[in-house]
């Protein structure tokens, strides 16, 4: 689950401490996103919590940080729309790494509170959605108090003297401990396999080296709104033997029924077959955003289908050049 | 934009007032969903606000109401995950009508508040996402206070004597008026064409009559997680000339990388070509949920491609029966 | 290689001897087609040689015979155009059985002739094409004298007293023996695996019983002469998991560039998936001729892909009927 | 219908008269193929009749001639198998031009013969096939005497003193006149639009210049004998917007059920989209023979589909190079 520390050429436009990098992340401290950034940052680096995903990404665009770490996909809730949409708006960013974080919540309260006293629970709506079953079983009549993050409720419980309007918070275990709260349960989760995928983004630049177990992320607008446009787009991948590991529609936003697709494809932009896919998409789609090639966190190696290896493409081009009398 | 009042055979399992129907909807009163339910309900009907989408749908399953009205798709934010997922869990429901509601917000405050005083704004996160640009331009340093609905902030401003922790609410215009608030702006929206699509669901039963401008909603699990599975599924539609007006991936929830697809297809289950698609999907996909055929709110008539009309299917089957010596 | 004797209900429109059937075949006696008809006829039957393929088929249409046996495909020369085209013209016929005959030729001459004396060789052009390599090696300067069948040259050598204009005939071994000729070589063939496929045709009527190792033959005119028409037609097969064992283009004959396709598909018209293919072809193609379902001579059993068995189609239709409230 | 005279760099390995080229063609003189070669040859050139198609092509391979002219496709009978197969065997040749010749026959006899006297007619089997309807109507009981070419019968009638074994010949009108025969009918043809396509071949070398109305001919072996292999191959064309004007299956010859496909595709090897198709075919097919790019005889200009022009490919590749930091 550990992503290799990124090898980053120091970006001169960014002022920073000797030897360290700057990371923005979806704050506050103590969230799962904080756990994600710790997979790639080290002690020399500076971690800066952001109020929301667009803010974290804006810091990269402004040169305030080298990287932003934000969630992109949750195994229960699906794609994180704010991230999918924000990567391409106001200046394209590129993904340089992905990190997986298992999702389990603590039910945390002020010392002295007992489980039976919990009537109102603060947490982020996504967290609430992932714990509804557990709550229904153990705290049948508890009410959800929305918070801006999974850690915010814990922070308020710890820092406010007066009544915060709720009795407990659903938060990551480390944040409960950090804030000195009592953990009433440390395994609140409807799905014990829940995991969230985070990405580390930077300004466009050199891609991480090809490892053989890579992903390429794209945002592709469909050729047209007519029938078969999605099939036409998907054929650009299938005819070159490139598999998709994720595809999500996103409204283009100007009207109902107009979509772009956020796609993770298996392979690296340095793979010949991926380059052929990109040329094909560029030809037939009105807009394609390249959002980076990076090592897959699950380490799953791509096995090219017969006829789709780099050598196959090189041999095919050499043959055509020969037919043209150019070699 | 007006959906015809549904012709519903009264359901004996539901006790209700003489002549009226019961609708649950995503409350509280004053939200856009309230506006949606008013498109289909009349004065005799009973409207019951629900705390969230799963609750609204549960009332249908329990027989507490005849119909639930909930949002399914937003032209800016995309699919409403809670609805997409909840329609199939704990007992399949069917969509009987869809309604479109244009989305514009009012910035509402207590009488006496001026625009320059507004520092903290309460609203639902989706609403906030749709107004970020306007806020940045007019109230640069305003902070978001999350609320459980677009109307909740207005309600609190109106009903609480003490400091509610925010200065204004972003809410539908009618709810601002209903709660006696001052409307500082009545056209807060980054995209003036924003619209939300709502659906009216009931227990499975007879479909609304075919109008020639219909939609059919499905949740389809992919044949497998291997390459080409999505293409295989989409071909079931294209080979019979059925177009899709919406497709969204939803995580199945047990692991990253496993998806089902929520689909709106053009046409009615009484169309021969749609029946052929359904037989095909049932054959090759591990799971298909039929979620109803109903009139399209935009009234767009489906023009079948040559060879895909009902008559074409009937003639083809008659020919094969003839070959088999059965006619 | 033996086809089962066809179980034919005696056709009242055909007068014949007690107990026997009448077969026309591509004559004269002694050809490979004669060998083919012997695979399906018995001693009670009457075998009538025809001067060419259209004549053999016309005898069926006229009610002069019960069956015609003609070649349809040669592993070296490809499809037999006269047969592919004649099955559909002037009244559709149906294939009731297929038979395979291995192709090896004898070089036959009048007694006393020696190999070195052979300068001119009579045979059918197709036979000549299959022996060119052998001739070039053993009789370098020999010249081809075209004959109307593979047996005609042997017959003329045996029956004519005066100079027939050639020294030897390339003919099937049995015909050389029958005509009392000397066999200079009994294994003349460039490809020792050469085989010709013959079919037994009758007027349209009940199909042979489904065996699980069946073929269905079709002549399909393309939807249009535009790009992608062939793909569209082939998808009708692939989407239902039906494989093709042969496909050949045939000019429609009215202009260059307009084609129909002669197709052998794996399976029987009583298979649900084949019926679905036929309905699909009937819908999208301007013309489809069904030319029979019959046991495959090679006995290769068809293994339906998951989701394409009869039970899968029946279950799919039952589900759709259930959705329509019809069961 | 006139093909431009080919611009050929004189081939030093071929000895020839000052200024002239040497053409072999499917003889004898007076055939339609003779008419075809006259479309491209001029008075300085030497025309050498060949006994059959393989012989005509062998003269090119041996350096005895610069070009061979042979038939490749007949609008009634379909592909000319000998040509389709021979272009690739024993050394690949390339097509440099195509010519169309309208096909109408003369019924020619010795002076004094009347139509009612004609009982036996000599001609090539293909010619007989194209005139069967006319013969049946006008000379109901006439018998076919096979000849090795459409002109051979006329030549024999004119040159032999004794009984040739037939009363008339079906031959091209010019050959009837050349041999001094009486033309009993000069418009014998079942289909007045019948046309035969001829090709002019040479050793592999520079392609004729791109005209915008070009064809490329290929022989492609299928990826495998499994289901879907033909679809996979055709997708290589469709995904790049290249249309096919002809496709014919040819048995590979080693066993029934193994095929290669002879294909004419619209466009020139110098078109980017055609090069992409060729690279794709080279990748996924076990064997691809390139048989030349040349101007289409019908002058039909190719209109590339949006996204498939040369500029589209160039722009797509430039974008990918940019992503790779190479420009």
mmCIF file of C-alpha atoms in Angstrom, chain C residues 3-142:
data_model
loop_
_atom_site.group_PDB
_atom_site.id
_atom_site.type_symbol
_atom_site.label_atom_id
_atom_site.label_comp_id
_atom_site.label_asym_id
_atom_site.label_seq_id
_atom_site.Cartn_x
_atom_site.Cartn_y
_atom_site.Cartn_z
ATOM 1 C CA UNK C 3 -23.642 -39.037 -43.520
ATOM 2 C CA UNK C 4 -26.629 -40.819 -42.067
ATOM 3 C CA UNK C 5 -29.199 -41.845 -44.641
ATOM 4 C CA UNK C 6 -31.785 -39.089 -44.638
ATOM 5 C CA UNK C 7 -35.124 -39.899 -43.111
ATOM 6 C CA UNK C 8 -37.398 -38.562 -45.797
ATOM 7 C CA UNK C 9 -41.119 -38.594 -45.767
ATOM 8 C CA UNK C 10 -42.016 -39.781 -49.237
ATOM 9 C CA UNK C 11 -42.969 -36.868 -51.382
ATOM 10 C CA UNK C 12 -46.205 -37.556 -53.188
ATOM 11 C CA UNK C 13 -45.461 -35.164 -56.004
ATOM 12 C CA UNK C 14 -42.599 -37.451 -57.037
ATOM 13 C CA UNK C 15 -43.304 -40.704 -58.778
ATOM 14 C CA UNK C 16 -40.730 -43.312 -58.046
ATOM 15 C CA UNK C 17 -40.016 -47.000 -57.668
ATOM 16 C CA UNK C 18 -41.277 -48.842 -54.615
ATOM 17 C CA UNK C 19 -39.068 -47.935 -51.636
ATOM 18 C CA UNK C 20 -36.382 -46.015 -53.509
ATOM 19 C CA UNK C 21 -35.507 -42.328 -53.722
ATOM 20 C CA UNK C 22 -34.277 -40.404 -56.743
ATOM 21 C CA UNK C 23 -31.052 -38.392 -56.599
ATOM 22 C CA UNK C 24 -29.632 -36.121 -59.270
ATOM 23 C CA UNK C 25 -25.911 -35.402 -59.042
ATOM 24 C CA UNK C 26 -23.206 -33.552 -60.933
ATOM 25 C CA UNK C 27 -22.248 -36.213 -63.447
ATOM 26 C CA UNK C 28 -21.089 -38.117 -65.202
ATOM 27 C CA UNK C 29 -20.687 -41.342 -63.215
ATOM 28 C CA UNK C 30 -17.225 -41.752 -61.763
ATOM 29 C CA UNK C 31 -16.771 -38.182 -60.535
ATOM 30 C CA UNK C 32 -16.168 -37.251 -56.910
ATOM 31 C CA UNK C 33 -19.785 -36.139 -56.795
ATOM 32 C CA UNK C 34 -20.778 -39.676 -57.652
ATOM 33 C CA UNK C 35 -18.726 -40.805 -54.646
ATOM 34 C CA UNK C 36 -20.580 -38.265 -52.542
ATOM 35 C CA UNK C 37 -24.045 -39.407 -53.547
ATOM 36 C CA UNK C 38 -23.072 -42.991 -52.729
ATOM 37 C CA UNK C 39 -22.553 -41.869 -49.115
ATOM 38 C CA UNK C 40 -26.280 -41.149 -48.776
ATOM 39 C CA UNK C 41 -28.024 -43.348 -51.384
ATOM 40 C CA UNK C 42 -28.625 -47.084 -51.121
ATOM 41 C CA UNK C 43 -29.199 -49.860 -53.634
ATOM 42 C CA UNK C 44 -32.917 -49.148 -53.954
ATOM 43 C CA UNK C 45 -32.301 -45.551 -55.008
ATOM 44 C CA UNK C 46 -32.051 -44.182 -58.506
ATOM 45 C CA UNK C 47 -29.018 -41.979 -59.301
ATOM 46 C CA UNK C 48 -29.367 -39.586 -62.233
ATOM 47 C CA UNK C 49 -26.279 -37.726 -63.506
ATOM 48 C CA UNK C 50 -26.825 -34.086 -64.513
ATOM 49 C CA UNK C 51 -24.836 -32.100 -67.043
ATOM 50 C CA UNK C 52 -24.143 -29.224 -64.626
ATOM 51 C CA UNK C 53 -25.082 -27.902 -61.187
ATOM 52 C CA UNK C 54 -28.044 -25.774 -62.299
ATOM 53 C CA UNK C 55 -29.481 -28.791 -64.113
ATOM 54 C CA UNK C 56 -29.121 -31.037 -61.077
ATOM 55 C CA UNK C 57 -30.946 -28.471 -58.932
ATOM 56 C CA UNK C 58 -33.620 -27.885 -61.558
ATOM 57 C CA UNK C 59 -34.569 -31.556 -61.393
ATOM 58 C CA UNK C 60 -35.410 -31.034 -57.725
ATOM 59 C CA UNK C 61 -37.492 -27.964 -58.448
ATOM 60 C CA UNK C 62 -39.356 -29.813 -61.201
ATOM 61 C CA UNK C 63 -40.115 -32.746 -58.952
ATOM 62 C CA UNK C 64 -38.074 -35.135 -61.135
ATOM 63 C CA UNK C 65 -35.942 -36.176 -58.168
ATOM 64 C CA UNK C 66 -36.154 -36.042 -54.379
ATOM 65 C CA UNK C 67 -32.630 -34.757 -53.867
ATOM 66 C CA UNK C 68 -29.714 -33.235 -55.724
ATOM 67 C CA UNK C 69 -26.109 -33.803 -54.648
ATOM 68 C CA UNK C 70 -23.676 -31.089 -55.789
ATOM 69 C CA UNK C 71 -20.295 -29.731 -54.646
ATOM 70 C CA UNK C 72 -20.342 -26.552 -52.531
ATOM 71 C CA UNK C 73 -16.771 -25.998 -51.370
ATOM 72 C CA UNK C 74 -13.323 -27.174 -52.223
ATOM 73 C CA UNK C 75 -10.508 -26.844 -49.719
ATOM 74 C CA UNK C 76 -8.176 -25.643 -52.502
ATOM 75 C CA UNK C 77 -10.358 -23.739 -54.961
ATOM 76 C CA UNK C 78 -12.890 -22.321 -52.497
ATOM 77 C CA UNK C 79 -16.628 -21.999 -52.940
ATOM 78 C CA UNK C 80 -18.327 -23.508 -55.934
ATOM 79 C CA UNK C 81 -19.931 -20.415 -57.386
ATOM 80 C CA UNK C 82 -22.480 -22.235 -59.522
ATOM 81 C CA UNK C 83 -23.856 -23.928 -56.412
ATOM 82 C CA UNK C 84 -23.732 -20.899 -54.124
ATOM 83 C CA UNK C 85 -25.639 -18.865 -56.677
ATOM 84 C CA UNK C 86 -28.051 -21.529 -57.934
ATOM 85 C CA UNK C 87 -29.459 -22.557 -54.556
ATOM 86 C CA UNK C 88 -31.382 -19.306 -54.320
ATOM 87 C CA UNK C 89 -32.283 -18.504 -57.928
ATOM 88 C CA UNK C 90 -35.514 -19.719 -59.514
ATOM 89 C CA UNK C 91 -36.834 -21.044 -56.227
ATOM 90 C CA UNK C 92 -35.047 -21.571 -52.945
ATOM 91 C CA UNK C 93 -33.827 -25.070 -52.047
ATOM 92 C CA UNK C 94 -32.709 -26.368 -48.671
ATOM 93 C CA UNK C 95 -29.643 -28.369 -47.687
ATOM 94 C CA UNK C 96 -30.508 -31.562 -45.840
ATOM 95 C CA UNK C 97 -27.053 -33.133 -45.466
ATOM 96 C CA UNK C 98 -23.409 -32.523 -46.261
ATOM 97 C CA UNK C 99 -20.745 -35.067 -47.238
ATOM 98 C CA UNK C 100 -16.949 -34.779 -47.384
ATOM 99 C CA UNK C 101 -14.945 -36.526 -50.127
ATOM 100 C CA UNK C 102 -11.125 -36.582 -50.083
ATOM 101 C CA UNK C 103 -9.707 -35.512 -53.456
ATOM 102 C CA UNK C 104 -6.926 -37.514 -55.112
ATOM 103 C CA UNK C 105 -6.617 -38.048 -58.834
ATOM 104 C CA UNK C 106 -5.488 -40.877 -61.030
ATOM 105 C CA UNK C 107 -3.558 -40.181 -64.203
ATOM 106 C CA UNK C 108 -5.277 -42.690 -66.509
ATOM 107 C CA UNK C 109 -4.485 -43.663 -70.083
ATOM 108 C CA UNK C 110 -5.261 -46.334 -72.644
ATOM 109 C CA UNK C 111 -3.409 -49.593 -72.036
ATOM 110 C CA UNK C 112 0.055 -49.396 -73.530
ATOM 111 C CA UNK C 113 0.571 -45.698 -72.880
ATOM 112 C CA UNK C 114 3.615 -44.838 -70.758
ATOM 113 C CA UNK C 115 4.114 -41.855 -68.519
ATOM 114 C CA UNK C 116 6.738 -40.364 -70.837
ATOM 115 C CA UNK C 117 4.254 -40.449 -73.750
ATOM 116 C CA UNK C 118 1.767 -38.143 -72.012
ATOM 117 C CA UNK C 119 1.775 -34.720 -73.658
ATOM 118 C CA UNK C 120 -1.890 -33.676 -73.495
ATOM 119 C CA UNK C 121 -4.099 -34.292 -70.462
ATOM 120 C CA UNK C 122 -7.863 -33.897 -70.329
ATOM 121 C CA UNK C 123 -9.612 -32.896 -67.127
ATOM 122 C CA UNK C 124 -11.885 -30.292 -65.541
ATOM 123 C CA UNK C 125 -10.143 -26.922 -64.969
ATOM 124 C CA UNK C 126 -10.579 -27.221 -61.169
ATOM 125 C CA UNK C 127 -8.838 -30.594 -61.219
ATOM 126 C CA UNK C 128 -6.037 -29.169 -63.333
ATOM 127 C CA UNK C 129 -5.585 -26.350 -60.822
ATOM 128 C CA UNK C 130 -5.179 -28.874 -58.008
ATOM 129 C CA UNK C 131 -2.535 -30.905 -59.837
ATOM 130 C CA UNK C 132 -0.422 -28.205 -61.496
ATOM 131 C CA UNK C 133 2.502 -28.776 -59.162
ATOM 132 C CA UNK C 134 2.571 -32.535 -59.684
ATOM 133 C CA UNK C 135 2.304 -32.115 -63.461
ATOM 134 C CA UNK C 136 5.079 -29.536 -63.537
ATOM 135 C CA UNK C 137 7.341 -31.933 -61.670
ATOM 136 C CA UNK C 138 6.562 -35.160 -63.546
ATOM 137 C CA UNK C 139 5.331 -34.041 -66.971
ATOM 138 C CA UNK C 140 6.838 -30.643 -67.380
ATOM 139 C CA UNK C 141 5.601 -29.858 -70.862
ATOM 140 C CA UNK C 142 2.143 -31.432 -70.648
#
